[in-house]
PDB file of C-alpha atoms in Angstrom:
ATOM      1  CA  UNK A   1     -12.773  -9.505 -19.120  1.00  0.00           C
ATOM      2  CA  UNK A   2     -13.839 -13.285 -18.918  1.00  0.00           C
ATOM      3  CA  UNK A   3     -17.142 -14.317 -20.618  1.00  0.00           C
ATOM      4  CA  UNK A   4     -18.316 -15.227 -16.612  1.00  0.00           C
ATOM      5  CA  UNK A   5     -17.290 -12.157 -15.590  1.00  0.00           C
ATOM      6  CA  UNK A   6     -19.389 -10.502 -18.343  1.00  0.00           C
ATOM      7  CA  UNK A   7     -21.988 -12.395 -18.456  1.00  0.00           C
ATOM      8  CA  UNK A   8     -22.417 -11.605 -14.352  1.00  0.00           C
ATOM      9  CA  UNK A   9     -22.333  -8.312 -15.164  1.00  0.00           C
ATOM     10  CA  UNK A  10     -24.857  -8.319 -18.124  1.00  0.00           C
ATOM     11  CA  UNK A  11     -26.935  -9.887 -15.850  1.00  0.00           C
ATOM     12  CA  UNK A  12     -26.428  -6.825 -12.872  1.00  0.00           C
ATOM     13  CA  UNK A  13     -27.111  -4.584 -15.340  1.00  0.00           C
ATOM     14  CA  UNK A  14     -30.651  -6.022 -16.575  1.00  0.00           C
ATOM     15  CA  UNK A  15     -31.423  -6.786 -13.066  1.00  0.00           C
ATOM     16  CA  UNK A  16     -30.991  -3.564 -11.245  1.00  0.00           C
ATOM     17  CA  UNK A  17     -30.707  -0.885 -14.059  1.00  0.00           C
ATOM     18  CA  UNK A  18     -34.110   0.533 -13.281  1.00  0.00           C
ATOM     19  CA  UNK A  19     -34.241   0.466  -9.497  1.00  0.00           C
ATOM     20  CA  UNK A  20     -31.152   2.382  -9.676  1.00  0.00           C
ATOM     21  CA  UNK A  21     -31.792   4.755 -12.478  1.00  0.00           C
ATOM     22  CA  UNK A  22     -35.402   5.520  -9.875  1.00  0.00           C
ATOM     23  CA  UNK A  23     -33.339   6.120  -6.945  1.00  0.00           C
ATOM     24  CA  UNK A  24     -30.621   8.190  -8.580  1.00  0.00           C
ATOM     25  CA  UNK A  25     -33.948  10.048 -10.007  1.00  0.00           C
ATOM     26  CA  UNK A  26     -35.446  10.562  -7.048  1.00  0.00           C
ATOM     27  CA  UNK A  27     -31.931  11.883  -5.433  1.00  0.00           C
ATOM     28  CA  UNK A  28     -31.069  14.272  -8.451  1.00  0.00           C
ATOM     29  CA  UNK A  29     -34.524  15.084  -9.991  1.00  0.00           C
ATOM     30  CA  UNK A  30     -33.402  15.165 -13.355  1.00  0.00           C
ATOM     31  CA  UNK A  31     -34.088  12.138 -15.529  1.00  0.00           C
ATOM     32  CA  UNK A  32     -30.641  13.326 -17.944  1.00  0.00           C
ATOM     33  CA  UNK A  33     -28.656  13.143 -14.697  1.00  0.00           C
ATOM     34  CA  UNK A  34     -29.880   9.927 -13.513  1.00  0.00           C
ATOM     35  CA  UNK A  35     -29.516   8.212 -16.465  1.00  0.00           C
ATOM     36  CA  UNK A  36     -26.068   9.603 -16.996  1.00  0.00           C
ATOM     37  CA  UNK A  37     -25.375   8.317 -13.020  1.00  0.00           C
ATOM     38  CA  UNK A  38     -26.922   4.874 -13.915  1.00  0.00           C
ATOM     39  CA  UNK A  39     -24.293   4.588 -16.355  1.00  0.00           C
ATOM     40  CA  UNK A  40     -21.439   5.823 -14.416  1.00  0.00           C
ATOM     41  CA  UNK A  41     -22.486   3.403 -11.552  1.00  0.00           C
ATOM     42  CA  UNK A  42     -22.247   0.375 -14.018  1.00  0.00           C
ATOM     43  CA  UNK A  43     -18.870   1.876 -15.461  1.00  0.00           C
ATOM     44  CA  UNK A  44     -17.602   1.841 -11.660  1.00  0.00           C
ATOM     45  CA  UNK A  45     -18.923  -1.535 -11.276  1.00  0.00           C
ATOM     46  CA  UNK A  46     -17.421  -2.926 -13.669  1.00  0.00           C
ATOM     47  CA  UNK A  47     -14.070  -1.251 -12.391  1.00  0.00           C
ATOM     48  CA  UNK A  48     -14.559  -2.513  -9.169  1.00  0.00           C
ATOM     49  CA  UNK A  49     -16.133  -5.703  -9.452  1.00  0.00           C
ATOM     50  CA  UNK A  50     -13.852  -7.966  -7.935  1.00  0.00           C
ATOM     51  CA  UNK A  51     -14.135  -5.705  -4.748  1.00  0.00           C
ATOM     52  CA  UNK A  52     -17.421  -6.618  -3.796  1.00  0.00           C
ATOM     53  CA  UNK A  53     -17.132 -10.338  -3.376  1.00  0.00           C
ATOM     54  CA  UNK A  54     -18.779 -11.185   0.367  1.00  0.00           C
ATOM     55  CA  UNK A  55     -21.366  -8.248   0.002  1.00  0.00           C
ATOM     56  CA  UNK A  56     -25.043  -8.223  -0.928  1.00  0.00           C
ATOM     57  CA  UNK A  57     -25.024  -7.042  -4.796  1.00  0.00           C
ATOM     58  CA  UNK A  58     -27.888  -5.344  -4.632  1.00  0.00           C
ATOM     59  CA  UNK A  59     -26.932  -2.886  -1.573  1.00  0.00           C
ATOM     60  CA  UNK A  60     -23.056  -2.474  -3.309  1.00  0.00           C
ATOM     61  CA  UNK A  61     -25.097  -1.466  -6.355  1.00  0.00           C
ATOM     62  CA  UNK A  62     -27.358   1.210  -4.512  1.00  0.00           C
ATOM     63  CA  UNK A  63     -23.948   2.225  -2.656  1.00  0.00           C
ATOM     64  CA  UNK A  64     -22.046   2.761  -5.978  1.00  0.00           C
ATOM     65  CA  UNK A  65     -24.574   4.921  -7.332  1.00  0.00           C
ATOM     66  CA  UNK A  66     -25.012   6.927  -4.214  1.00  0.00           C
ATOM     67  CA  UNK A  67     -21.481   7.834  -4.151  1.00  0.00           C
ATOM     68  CA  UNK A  68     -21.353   8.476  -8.098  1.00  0.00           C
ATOM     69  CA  UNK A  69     -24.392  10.958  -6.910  1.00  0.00           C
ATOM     70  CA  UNK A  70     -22.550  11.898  -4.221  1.00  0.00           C
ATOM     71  CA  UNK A  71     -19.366  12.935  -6.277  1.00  0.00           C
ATOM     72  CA  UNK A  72     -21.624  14.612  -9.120  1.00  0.00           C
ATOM     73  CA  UNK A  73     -23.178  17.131  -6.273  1.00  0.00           C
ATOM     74  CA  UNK A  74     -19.450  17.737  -4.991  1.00  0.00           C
ATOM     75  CA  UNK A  75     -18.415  18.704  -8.632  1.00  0.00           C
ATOM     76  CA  UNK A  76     -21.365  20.758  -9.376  1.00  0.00           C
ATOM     77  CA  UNK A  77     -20.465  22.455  -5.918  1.00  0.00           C
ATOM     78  CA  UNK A  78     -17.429  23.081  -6.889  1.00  0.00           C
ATOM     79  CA  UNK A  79     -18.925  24.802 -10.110  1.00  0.00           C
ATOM     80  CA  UNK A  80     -20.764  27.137  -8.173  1.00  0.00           C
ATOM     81  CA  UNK A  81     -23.972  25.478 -10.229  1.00  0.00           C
ATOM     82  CA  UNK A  82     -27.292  27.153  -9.937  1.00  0.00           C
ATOM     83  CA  UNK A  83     -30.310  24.799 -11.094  1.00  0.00           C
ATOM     84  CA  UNK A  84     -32.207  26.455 -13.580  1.00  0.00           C
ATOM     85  CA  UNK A  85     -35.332  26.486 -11.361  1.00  0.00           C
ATOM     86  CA  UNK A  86     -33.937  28.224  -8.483  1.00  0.00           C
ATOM     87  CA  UNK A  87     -32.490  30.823 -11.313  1.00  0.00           C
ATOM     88  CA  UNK A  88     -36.170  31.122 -12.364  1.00  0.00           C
ATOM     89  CA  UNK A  89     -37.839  31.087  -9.498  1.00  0.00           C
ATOM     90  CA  UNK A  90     -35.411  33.648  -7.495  1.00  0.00           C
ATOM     91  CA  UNK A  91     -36.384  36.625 -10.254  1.00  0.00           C
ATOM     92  CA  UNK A  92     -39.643  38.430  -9.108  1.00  0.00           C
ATOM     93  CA  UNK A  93     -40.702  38.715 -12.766  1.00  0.00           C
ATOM     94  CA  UNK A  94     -41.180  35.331 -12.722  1.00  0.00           C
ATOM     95  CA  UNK A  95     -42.732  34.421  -9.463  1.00  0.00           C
ATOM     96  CA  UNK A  96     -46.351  33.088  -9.624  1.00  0.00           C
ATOM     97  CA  UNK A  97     -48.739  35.345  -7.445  1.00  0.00           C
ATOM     98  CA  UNK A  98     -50.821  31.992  -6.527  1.00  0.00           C
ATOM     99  CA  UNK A  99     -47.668  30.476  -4.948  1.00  0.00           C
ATOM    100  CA  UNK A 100     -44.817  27.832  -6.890  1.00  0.00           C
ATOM    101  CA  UNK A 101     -46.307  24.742  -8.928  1.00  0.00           C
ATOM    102  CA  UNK A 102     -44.010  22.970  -6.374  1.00  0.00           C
ATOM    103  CA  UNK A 103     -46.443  23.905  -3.453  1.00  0.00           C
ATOM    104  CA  UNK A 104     -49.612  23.484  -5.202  1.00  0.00           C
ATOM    105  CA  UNK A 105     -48.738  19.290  -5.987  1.00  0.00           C
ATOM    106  CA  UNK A 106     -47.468  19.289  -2.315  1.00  0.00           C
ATOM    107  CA  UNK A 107     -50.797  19.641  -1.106  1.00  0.00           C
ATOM    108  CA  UNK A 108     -52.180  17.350  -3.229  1.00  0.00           C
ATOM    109  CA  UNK A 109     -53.253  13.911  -1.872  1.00  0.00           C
ATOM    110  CA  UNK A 110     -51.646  10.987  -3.808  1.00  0.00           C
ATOM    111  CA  UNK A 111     -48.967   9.174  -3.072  1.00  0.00           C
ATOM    112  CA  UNK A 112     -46.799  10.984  -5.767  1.00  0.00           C
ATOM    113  CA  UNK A 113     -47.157  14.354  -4.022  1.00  0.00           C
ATOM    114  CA  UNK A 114     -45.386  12.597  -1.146  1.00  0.00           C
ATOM    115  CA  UNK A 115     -41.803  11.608  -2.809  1.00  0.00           C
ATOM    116  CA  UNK A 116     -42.267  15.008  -4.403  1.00  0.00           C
ATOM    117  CA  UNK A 117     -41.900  15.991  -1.190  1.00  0.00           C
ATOM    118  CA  UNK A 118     -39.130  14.072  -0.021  1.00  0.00           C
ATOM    119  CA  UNK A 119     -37.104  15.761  -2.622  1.00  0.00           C
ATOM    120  CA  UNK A 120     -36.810  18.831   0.200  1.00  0.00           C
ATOM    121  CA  UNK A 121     -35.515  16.135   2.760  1.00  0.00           C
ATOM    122  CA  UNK A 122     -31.588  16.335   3.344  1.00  0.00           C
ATOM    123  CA  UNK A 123     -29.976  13.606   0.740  1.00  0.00           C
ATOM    124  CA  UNK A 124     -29.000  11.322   3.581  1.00  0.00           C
ATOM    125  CA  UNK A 125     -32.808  11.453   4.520  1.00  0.00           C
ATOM    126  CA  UNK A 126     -34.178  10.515   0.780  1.00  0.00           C
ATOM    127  CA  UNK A 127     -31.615   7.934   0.375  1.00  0.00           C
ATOM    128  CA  UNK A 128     -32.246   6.125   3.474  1.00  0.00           C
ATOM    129  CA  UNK A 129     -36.507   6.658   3.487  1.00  0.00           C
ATOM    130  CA  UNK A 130     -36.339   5.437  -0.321  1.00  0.00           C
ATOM    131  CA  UNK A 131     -34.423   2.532   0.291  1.00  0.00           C
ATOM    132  CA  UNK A 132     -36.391   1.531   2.830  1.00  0.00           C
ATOM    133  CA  UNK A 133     -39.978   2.432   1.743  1.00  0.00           C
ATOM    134  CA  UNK A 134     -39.591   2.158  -1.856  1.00  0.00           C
ATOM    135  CA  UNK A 135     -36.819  -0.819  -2.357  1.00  0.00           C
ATOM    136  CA  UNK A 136     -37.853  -2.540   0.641  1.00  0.00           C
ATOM    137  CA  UNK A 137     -34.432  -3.020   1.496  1.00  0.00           C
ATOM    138  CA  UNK A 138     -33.421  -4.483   5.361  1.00  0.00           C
ATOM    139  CA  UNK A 139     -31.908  -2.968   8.020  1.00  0.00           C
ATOM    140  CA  UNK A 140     -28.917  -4.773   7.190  1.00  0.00           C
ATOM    141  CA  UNK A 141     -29.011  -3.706   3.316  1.00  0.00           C
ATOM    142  CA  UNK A 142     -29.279  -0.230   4.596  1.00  0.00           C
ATOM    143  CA  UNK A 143     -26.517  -0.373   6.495  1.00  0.00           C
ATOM    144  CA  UNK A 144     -24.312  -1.550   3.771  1.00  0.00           C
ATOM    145  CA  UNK A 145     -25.495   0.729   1.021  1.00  0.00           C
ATOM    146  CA  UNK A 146     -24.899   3.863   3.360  1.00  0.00           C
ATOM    147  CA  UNK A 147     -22.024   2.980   5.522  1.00  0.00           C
ATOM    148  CA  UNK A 148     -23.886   3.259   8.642  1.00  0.00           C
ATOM    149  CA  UNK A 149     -23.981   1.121  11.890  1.00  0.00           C
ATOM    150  CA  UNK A 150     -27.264  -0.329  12.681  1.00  0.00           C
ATOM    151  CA  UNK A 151     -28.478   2.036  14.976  1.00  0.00           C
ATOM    152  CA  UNK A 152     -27.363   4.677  13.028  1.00  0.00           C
ATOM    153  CA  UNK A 153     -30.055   3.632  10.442  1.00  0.00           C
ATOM    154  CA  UNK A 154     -32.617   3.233  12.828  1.00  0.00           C
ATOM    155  CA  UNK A 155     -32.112   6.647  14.057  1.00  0.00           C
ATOM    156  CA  UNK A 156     -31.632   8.197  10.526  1.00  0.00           C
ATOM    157  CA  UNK A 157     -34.753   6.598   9.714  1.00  0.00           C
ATOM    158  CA  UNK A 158     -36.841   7.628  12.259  1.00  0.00           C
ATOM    159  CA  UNK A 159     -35.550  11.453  12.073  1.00  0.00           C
ATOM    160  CA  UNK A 160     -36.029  11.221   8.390  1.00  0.00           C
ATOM    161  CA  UNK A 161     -39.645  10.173   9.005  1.00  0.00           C
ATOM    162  CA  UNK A 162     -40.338  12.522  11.530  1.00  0.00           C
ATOM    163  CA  UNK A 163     -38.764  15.024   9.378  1.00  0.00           C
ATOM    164  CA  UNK A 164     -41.808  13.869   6.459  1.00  0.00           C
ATOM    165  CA  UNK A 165     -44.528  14.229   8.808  1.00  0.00           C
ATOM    166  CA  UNK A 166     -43.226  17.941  10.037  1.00  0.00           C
ATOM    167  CA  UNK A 167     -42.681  18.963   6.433  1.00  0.00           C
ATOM    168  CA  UNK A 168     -46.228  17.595   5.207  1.00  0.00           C
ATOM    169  CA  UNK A 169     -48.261  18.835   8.215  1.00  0.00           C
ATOM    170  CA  UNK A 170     -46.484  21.942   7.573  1.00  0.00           C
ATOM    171  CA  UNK A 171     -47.908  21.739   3.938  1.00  0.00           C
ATOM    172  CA  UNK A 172     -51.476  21.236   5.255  1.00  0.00           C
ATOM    173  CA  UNK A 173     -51.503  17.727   5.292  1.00  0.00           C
ATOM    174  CA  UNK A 174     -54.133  15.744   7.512  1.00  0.00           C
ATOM    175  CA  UNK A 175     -52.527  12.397   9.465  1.00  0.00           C
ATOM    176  CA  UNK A 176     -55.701  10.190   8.528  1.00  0.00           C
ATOM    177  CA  UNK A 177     -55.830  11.365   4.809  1.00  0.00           C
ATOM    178  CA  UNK A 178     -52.162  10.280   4.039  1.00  0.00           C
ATOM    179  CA  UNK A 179     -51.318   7.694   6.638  1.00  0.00           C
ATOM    180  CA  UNK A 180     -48.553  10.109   8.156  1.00  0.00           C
ATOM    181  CA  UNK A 181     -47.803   9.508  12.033  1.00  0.00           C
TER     182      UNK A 181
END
């Protein structure tokens, strides 16, 4: 590897290592896994970096990392894995007679409580109502990061929000107290 070559990627890497590590968060839930994905997505970037040459960097970052996520749920699939709270959770024993922890910060009112929620959304939901509401990105970003066309992202998005407002009325959430439609 050149010392341009590096030197662009050093620079990727300082510029987008925590937006990424965030979103893989907020797609895994486990701060481990996410920073293990944040790495793999910077080991497949540098791989692949010649690939990406007429694309926006930041959405061919975001895309990498969704498919390294992607790939790490097909494996773990494949393994039959059961996450240790579902374990938990599924014995009686150990069942909370007030209800799950989960439920309780669901009904809370900050902002938090809401992409707590969106960890129940479909991954294809989260992905595409984080990049847009948290990262800000375009339209056009979107479509590039998910491999959609651009009405498929404004229909994604729009189910996914819908989806949001269903799940959080269903949780007792008032429209006017968290700016849901």
């Amino acid at each position: 590897m050149d010392d341009s070559r590096r030197n662009e990627l050093e620079n990727l890497y300082r510029k987008y290592t925590k937006p990424l590590y965030y979103f893989l968060l907020k797609l895994s839930g486990s701060t481990q896994l996410a920073e293990d994905l944040t790495q793999e997505t910077f080991v497949r970037a540098t791989i692949s970096l010649s690939f990406y040459e007429n694309e926006d960097v930041r959405a061919w970052l975001f895309k990498v990392a969704r498919n390294a996520y992607l790939d790490e749920w097909r494996k773990r699939q494949r393994r039959k894995w059961v996450p240790f709270a579902d374990y938990l959770f599924a014995k009686d024993e150990m069942a909370s007679p007030y209800g799950l922890p989960e439920d309780e910060a669901i009904q809370a009112e900050t902002f938090d409580d809401l992409q707590q929620l969106m960890t129940f959304l479909p991954e294809q939901y989260r992905s595409i109502l984080y990049l847009r509401e948290v990262e800000m990105f375009s339209y056009q970003e979107i479509q590039e990061a998910l491999d959609l066309s651009e009405n498929q992202v404004k229909v994604t998005l729009h189910r996914a929000r819908k989806k949001l407002a269903q799940m959080a009325k269903k949780q007792g959430w008032k429209d006017d107290e968290h700016g849901m439609e």
